[in-house]
Amino acid sequence: MPRRLCRQRCAVPVIARYDPRMVAQVFATPDAAVAGIGDGATVMVGGFISAGSPSNLIRALVRSGPTGLTAVANNIGLGDLLDELCEHRQLARVIATFAIRASGGRTSRFEQQYRAGEVELELVPQGTLIERIRAGGAGLGGVLTRTGLGTIVAEDKRIIEIDGEQWLLERPLRADVALLKASRADTLGNLEYRLAGINFNPVMATAADLVIAEVEEIVEAGEITPERVGTPAVFVDRIVACPPIPVRWEG
Amino acid sequence: MPALTRELIALRVARELEPRTVVNLGIGLPTLVAGFVDPADQILFQAENGILGYAGVSDADYDPDLINAGGQPVDLVPGASFFDTATSFAMIRGGHVDVAVLGGLQVSAHGDLANWFVPERGGGSVGGAMDLAVGARKLIVAMAHVTRDGASRIVAECDYPLTAARCVDVIITDLAVIDVSANGLTLRETAPGVSADEIVAATGAPLAVPADIPEMRL
């Protein structure tokens, strides 16, 4: 099974030893759960502002200190803790839909570093970002969308005409690691989400070589009703239970 | 010139919405629209972060997992649902959202929209705006008619970076309701106390003015 679909892109070996077992490993702390994420890794981070954001895993990644990271996330600097990765300049590149505020106001550390030319930003429309990740996780070769046609998003990209209609070709996106947040996991690694905390998490779960989920509670296999499983265990490698860090976007 | 407040613009937008439709409200002024609809109309508000059926902003019981796409805590209506981002944008791009209401920086005579990047600030973010502009069946732009410096936000051609081309159907401002079609812009309603001539003067693109333009009923 080609688990490491992005191997050819990854210059740096990220995880020294990949555990091929399909059952997720339970870790005692977020720090232990993120161990092995190396310099230069591409890291997808689930969540949408405060909802479904793996704040404990982000803080653990800050503490563990790898640099030259590429972060793929909906947002950075909107009350999310991803901005803390800028404190010690761990980010080289960010792929996001929301990173620089048009309205001014308080600027994030990310925005300061971006304006100083210290970190790269690829701004992607939200619907395109999720479909690129979905394509990466589903073994598809790309996405054809109208979104971005006639805008700067289409610059340097292929436009494909099908039956007289123009479509923008967007490439699949994968990562070395995905950091996710769910409400509960069972001991196999099945994940259950709550409220609007679903967002990017289940799609990112399919598109990374190593999937690490932070949950509020780990229960025995069978305790999550099968139809309530939002991410099947096959996608999940590591789980850790910890109290969520409350975050809030104050505008 | 007596211009409408943000709240009154939102009220006028709310009057534009048909009962039992699915509506996405953009960040900022459009968010206020949820407060002006009649619950009996059963309008379902969609938030692109994964909610269909939120009622409005509510700070009563803050839960970080229950927010709209602007990060504001929201209440739900009976029958609301949650879903992942891929499903959310299948709704948006797939034509299942009847109306999107977005803020605007500039709208052109052809209905091009620029609303994400402010050149003066050298910044901005796309979020879900490009997908909403392309995918919603009807796009209403709610914005101030002119900038703080008095320049019209309705222009012959946008010079700000576009969100999407030829996507806007209706412009609702603090001065007017304007319809956009392949033939250009047509004045439909004036704000109370504002004359059609004043609106034409404040509009930086050709504006057709039919006879007997009614005032907005607010």
Tab-separated table of N, CA, C and O in Angstrom, chain B residues 159-214:
chain	number	residue	atom	x	y	z
B	159	ASP	N	-9.993	48.261	-10.391
B	159	ASP	CA	-8.526	48.255	-10.434
B	159	ASP	C	-7.945	47.489	-9.244
B	159	ASP	O	-6.742	47.249	-9.197
B	160	TYR	N	-8.791	47.086	-8.294
B	160	TYR	CA	-8.333	46.170	-7.244
B	160	TYR	C	-8.329	44.738	-7.811
B	160	TYR	O	-9.090	44.443	-8.737
B	161	PRO	N	-7.521	43.848	-7.244
B	161	PRO	CA	-7.541	42.454	-7.714
B	161	PRO	C	-8.934	41.833	-7.563
B	161	PRO	O	-9.598	42.038	-6.551
B	162	LEU	N	-9.356	41.083	-8.578
B	162	LEU	CA	-10.715	40.548	-8.602
B	162	LEU	C	-10.885	39.361	-7.659
B	162	LEU	O	-9.963	38.571	-7.444
B	163	THR	N	-12.104	39.238	-7.159
B	163	THR	CA	-12.553	38.025	-6.472
B	163	THR	C	-13.088	37.053	-7.526
B	163	THR	O	-12.780	35.868	-7.499
B	164	ALA	N	-13.906	37.573	-8.424
B	164	ALA	CA	-14.398	36.813	-9.577
B	164	ALA	C	-14.946	37.811	-10.590
B	164	ALA	O	-15.343	38.922	-10.219
B	165	ALA	N	-14.941	37.400	-11.861
B	165	ALA	CA	-15.461	38.258	-12.924
B	165	ALA	C	-16.943	37.969	-13.141
B	165	ALA	O	-17.405	36.838	-12.957
B	166	ARG	N	-17.672	39.000	-13.498
B	166	ARG	CA	-19.080	38.883	-13.917
B	166	ARG	C	-19.887	37.946	-13.014
B	166	ARG	O	-20.459	36.949	-13.455
B	167	CYS	N	-19.935	38.300	-11.761
B	167	CYS	CA	-20.584	37.430	-10.780
B	167	CYS	C	-21.680	38.132	-9.983
B	167	CYS	O	-22.538	37.475	-9.404
B	168	VAL	N	-21.686	39.462	-9.952
B	168	VAL	CA	-22.614	40.188	-9.064
B	168	VAL	C	-23.974	40.351	-9.751
B	168	VAL	O	-24.047	40.696	-10.930
B	169	ASP	N	-25.057	40.085	-9.000
B	169	ASP	CA	-26.407	40.270	-9.525
B	169	ASP	C	-27.060	41.542	-9.001
B	169	ASP	O	-27.798	42.203	-9.719
B	170	VAL	N	-26.847	41.847	-7.728
B	170	VAL	CA	-27.486	43.010	-7.108
B	170	VAL	C	-26.458	43.706	-6.215
B	170	VAL	O	-25.694	43.028	-5.513
B	171	ILE	N	-26.448	45.046	-6.253
B	171	ILE	CA	-25.614	45.831	-5.341
B	171	ILE	C	-26.552	46.593	-4.420
B	171	ILE	O	-27.452	47.306	-4.890
B	172	ILE	N	-26.366	46.422	-3.109
B	172	ILE	CA	-27.172	47.163	-2.141
B	172	ILE	C	-26.215	48.006	-1.312
B	172	ILE	O	-25.327	47.475	-0.638
B	173	THR	N	-26.382	49.329	-1.417
B	173	THR	CA	-25.462	50.245	-0.733
B	173	THR	C	-26.252	51.130	0.234
B	173	THR	O	-27.475	50.995	0.364
B	174	ASP	N	-25.538	52.045	0.856
B	174	ASP	CA	-26.189	53.005	1.746
B	174	ASP	C	-26.978	54.059	0.973
B	174	ASP	O	-27.669	54.866	1.567
B	175	LEU	N	-26.890	54.031	-0.366
B	175	LEU	CA	-27.624	55.005	-1.181
B	175	LEU	C	-28.673	54.376	-2.096
B	175	LEU	O	-29.633	55.061	-2.481
B	176	ALA	N	-28.463	53.108	-2.496
B	176	ALA	CA	-29.285	52.597	-3.593
B	176	ALA	C	-29.322	51.079	-3.647
B	176	ALA	O	-28.469	50.398	-3.065
B	177	VAL	N	-30.335	50.581	-4.384
B	177	VAL	CA	-30.332	49.189	-4.841
B	177	VAL	C	-30.131	49.233	-6.348
B	177	VAL	O	-30.852	49.954	-7.056
B	178	ILE	N	-29.112	48.511	-6.822
B	178	ILE	CA	-28.759	48.542	-8.242
B	178	ILE	C	-28.719	47.114	-8.772
B	178	ILE	O	-28.099	46.234	-8.156
B	179	ASP	N	-29.416	46.877	-9.886
B	179	ASP	CA	-29.373	45.564	-10.536
B	179	ASP	C	-28.254	45.529	-11.565
B	179	ASP	O	-28.014	46.519	-12.262
B	180	VAL	N	-27.597	44.378	-11.658
B	180	VAL	CA	-26.513	44.195	-12.623
B	180	VAL	C	-26.964	43.168	-13.648
B	180	VAL	O	-27.455	42.095	-13.289
B	181	SER	N	-26.831	43.506	-14.918
B	181	SER	CA	-27.169	42.535	-15.972
B	181	SER	C	-26.119	42.651	-17.066
B	181	SER	O	-25.188	43.462	-16.973
B	182	ALA	N	-26.278	41.847	-18.096
B	182	ALA	CA	-25.338	41.890	-19.214
B	182	ALA	C	-25.325	43.276	-19.860
B	182	ALA	O	-24.342	43.672	-20.488
B	183	ASN	N	-26.410	44.014	-19.681
B	183	ASN	CA	-26.489	45.358	-20.275
B	183	ASN	C	-25.891	46.440	-19.384
B	183	ASN	O	-25.932	47.619	-19.741
B	184	GLY	N	-25.451	46.076	-18.180
B	184	GLY	CA	-24.873	47.068	-17.284
B	184	GLY	C	-25.692	47.246	-16.025
B	184	GLY	O	-26.415	46.339	-15.603
B	185	LEU	N	-25.610	48.436	-15.453
B	185	LEU	CA	-26.206	48.711	-14.148
B	185	LEU	C	-27.507	49.483	-14.301
B	185	LEU	O	-27.601	50.411	-15.109
B	186	THR	N	-28.511	49.099	-13.515
B	186	THR	CA	-29.798	49.790	-13.540
B	186	THR	C	-30.211	50.117	-12.108
B	186	THR	O	-30.235	49.230	-11.250
B	187	LEU	N	-30.546	51.372	-11.881
B	187	LEU	CA	-31.009	51.794	-10.558
B	187	LEU	C	-32.401	51.214	-10.312
B	187	LEU	O	-33.293	51.337	-11.149
B	188	ARG	N	-32.579	50.553	-9.148
B	188	ARG	CA	-33.897	49.988	-8.830
B	188	ARG	C	-34.596	50.755	-7.715
B	188	ARG	O	-35.794	50.960	-7.740
B	189	GLU	N	-33.834	51.148	-6.677
B	189	GLU	CA	-34.422	51.874	-5.549
B	189	GLU	C	-33.422	52.906	-5.036
B	189	GLU	O	-32.214	52.696	-5.131
B	190	THR	N	-33.938	53.961	-4.450
B	190	THR	CA	-33.074	54.951	-3.800
B	190	THR	C	-33.261	54.842	-2.286
B	190	THR	O	-34.324	54.447	-1.810
B	191	ALA	N	-32.211	55.197	-1.543
B	191	ALA	CA	-32.363	55.301	-0.094
B	191	ALA	C	-33.261	56.499	0.198
B	191	ALA	O	-33.294	57.456	-0.588
B	192	PRO	N	-34.000	56.456	1.318
B	192	PRO	CA	-34.914	57.571	1.622
B	192	PRO	C	-34.173	58.909	1.641
B	192	PRO	O	-33.113	59.031	2.263
B	193	GLY	N	-34.696	59.873	0.911
B	193	GLY	CA	-34.113	61.218	0.913
B	193	GLY	C	-32.948	61.402	-0.036
B	193	GLY	O	-32.352	62.474	-0.080
B	194	VAL	N	-32.613	60.372	-0.797
B	194	VAL	CA	-31.501	60.464	-1.750
B	194	VAL	C	-32.085	60.491	-3.156
B	194	VAL	O	-32.937	59.667	-3.490
B	195	SER	N	-31.633	61.430	-3.973
B	195	SER	CA	-32.197	61.538	-5.323
B	195	SER	C	-31.434	60.652	-6.305
B	195	SER	O	-30.270	60.300	-6.069
B	196	ALA	N	-32.101	60.312	-7.385
B	196	ALA	CA	-31.452	59.515	-8.429
B	196	ALA	C	-30.228	60.242	-8.979
B	196	ALA	O	-29.195	59.629	-9.255
B	197	ASP	N	-30.332	61.569	-9.102
B	197	ASP	CA	-29.191	62.345	-9.607
B	197	ASP	C	-27.988	62.222	-8.676
B	197	ASP	O	-26.846	62.121	-9.131
B	198	GLU	N	-28.240	62.265	-7.376
B	198	GLU	CA	-27.144	62.139	-6.410
B	198	GLU	C	-26.481	60.753	-6.528
B	198	GLU	O	-25.270	60.624	-6.409
B	199	ILE	N	-27.302	59.733	-6.764
B	199	ILE	CA	-26.756	58.378	-6.900
B	199	ILE	C	-25.927	58.269	-8.181
B	199	ILE	O	-24.834	57.693	-8.178
B	200	VAL	N	-26.447	58.822	-9.266
B	200	VAL	CA	-25.685	58.804	-10.524
B	200	VAL	C	-24.337	59.504	-10.320
B	200	VAL	O	-23.283	59.013	-10.758
B	201	ALA	N	-24.355	60.627	-9.586
B	201	ALA	CA	-23.113	61.381	-9.367
B	201	ALA	C	-22.125	60.593	-8.510
B	201	ALA	O	-20.908	60.750	-8.653
B	202	ALA	N	-22.652	59.727	-7.627
B	202	ALA	CA	-21.782	58.965	-6.728
B	202	ALA	C	-21.358	57.627	-7.329
B	202	ALA	O	-20.673	56.835	-6.667
B	203	THR	N	-21.778	57.366	-8.573
B	203	THR	CA	-21.515	56.074	-9.204
B	203	THR	C	-20.509	56.262	-10.335
B	203	THR	O	-20.737	57.079	-11.232
B	204	GLY	N	-19.424	55.516	-10.292
B	204	GLY	CA	-18.342	55.688	-11.251
B	204	GLY	C	-18.484	54.854	-12.505
B	204	GLY	O	-17.487	54.561	-13.172
B	205	ALA	N	-19.696	54.427	-12.811
B	205	ALA	CA	-19.961	53.640	-14.024
B	205	ALA	C	-21.314	54.074	-14.560
B	205	ALA	O	-22.134	54.618	-13.815
B	206	PRO	N	-21.560	53.834	-15.851
B	206	PRO	CA	-22.861	54.206	-16.410
B	206	PRO	C	-23.994	53.521	-15.637
B	206	PRO	O	-23.913	52.328	-15.337
B	207	LEU	N	-25.010	54.293	-15.273
B	207	LEU	CA	-26.127	53.775	-14.483
B	207	LEU	C	-27.431	54.158	-15.173
B	207	LEU	O	-27.743	55.344	-15.312
B	208	ALA	N	-28.173	53.155	-15.627
B	208	ALA	CA	-29.470	53.435	-16.251
B	208	ALA	C	-30.461	53.801	-15.162
B	208	ALA	O	-30.519	53.153	-14.110
B	209	VAL	N	-31.245	54.860	-15.421
B	209	VAL	CA	-32.219	55.324	-14.431
B	209	VAL	C	-33.604	55.304	-15.062
B	209	VAL	O	-33.970	56.221	-15.807
B	210	PRO	N	-34.401	54.263	-14.808
B	210	PRO	CA	-35.767	54.232	-15.341
B	210	PRO	C	-36.609	55.321	-14.690
B	210	PRO	O	-36.223	55.887	-13.660
B	211	ALA	N	-37.767	55.581	-15.279
B	211	ALA	CA	-38.677	56.577	-14.687
B	211	ALA	C	-39.251	56.045	-13.378
B	211	ALA	O	-39.383	54.825	-13.198
B	212	ASP	N	-39.587	56.959	-12.474
B	212	ASP	CA	-40.285	56.619	-11.223
B	212	ASP	C	-39.561	55.560	-10.395
B	212	ASP	O	-40.083	54.471	-10.148
B	213	ILE	N	-38.360	55.887	-9.978
B	213	ILE	CA	-37.613	54.963	-9.098
B	213	ILE	C	-38.207	55.044	-7.693
B	213	ILE	O	-38.278	56.138	-7.119
B	214	PRO	N	-38.641	53.936	-7.121
B	214	PRO	CA	-39.197	54.008	-5.761
B	214	PRO	C	-38.105	54.168	-4.703
B	214	PRO	O	-36.956	53.786	-4.929
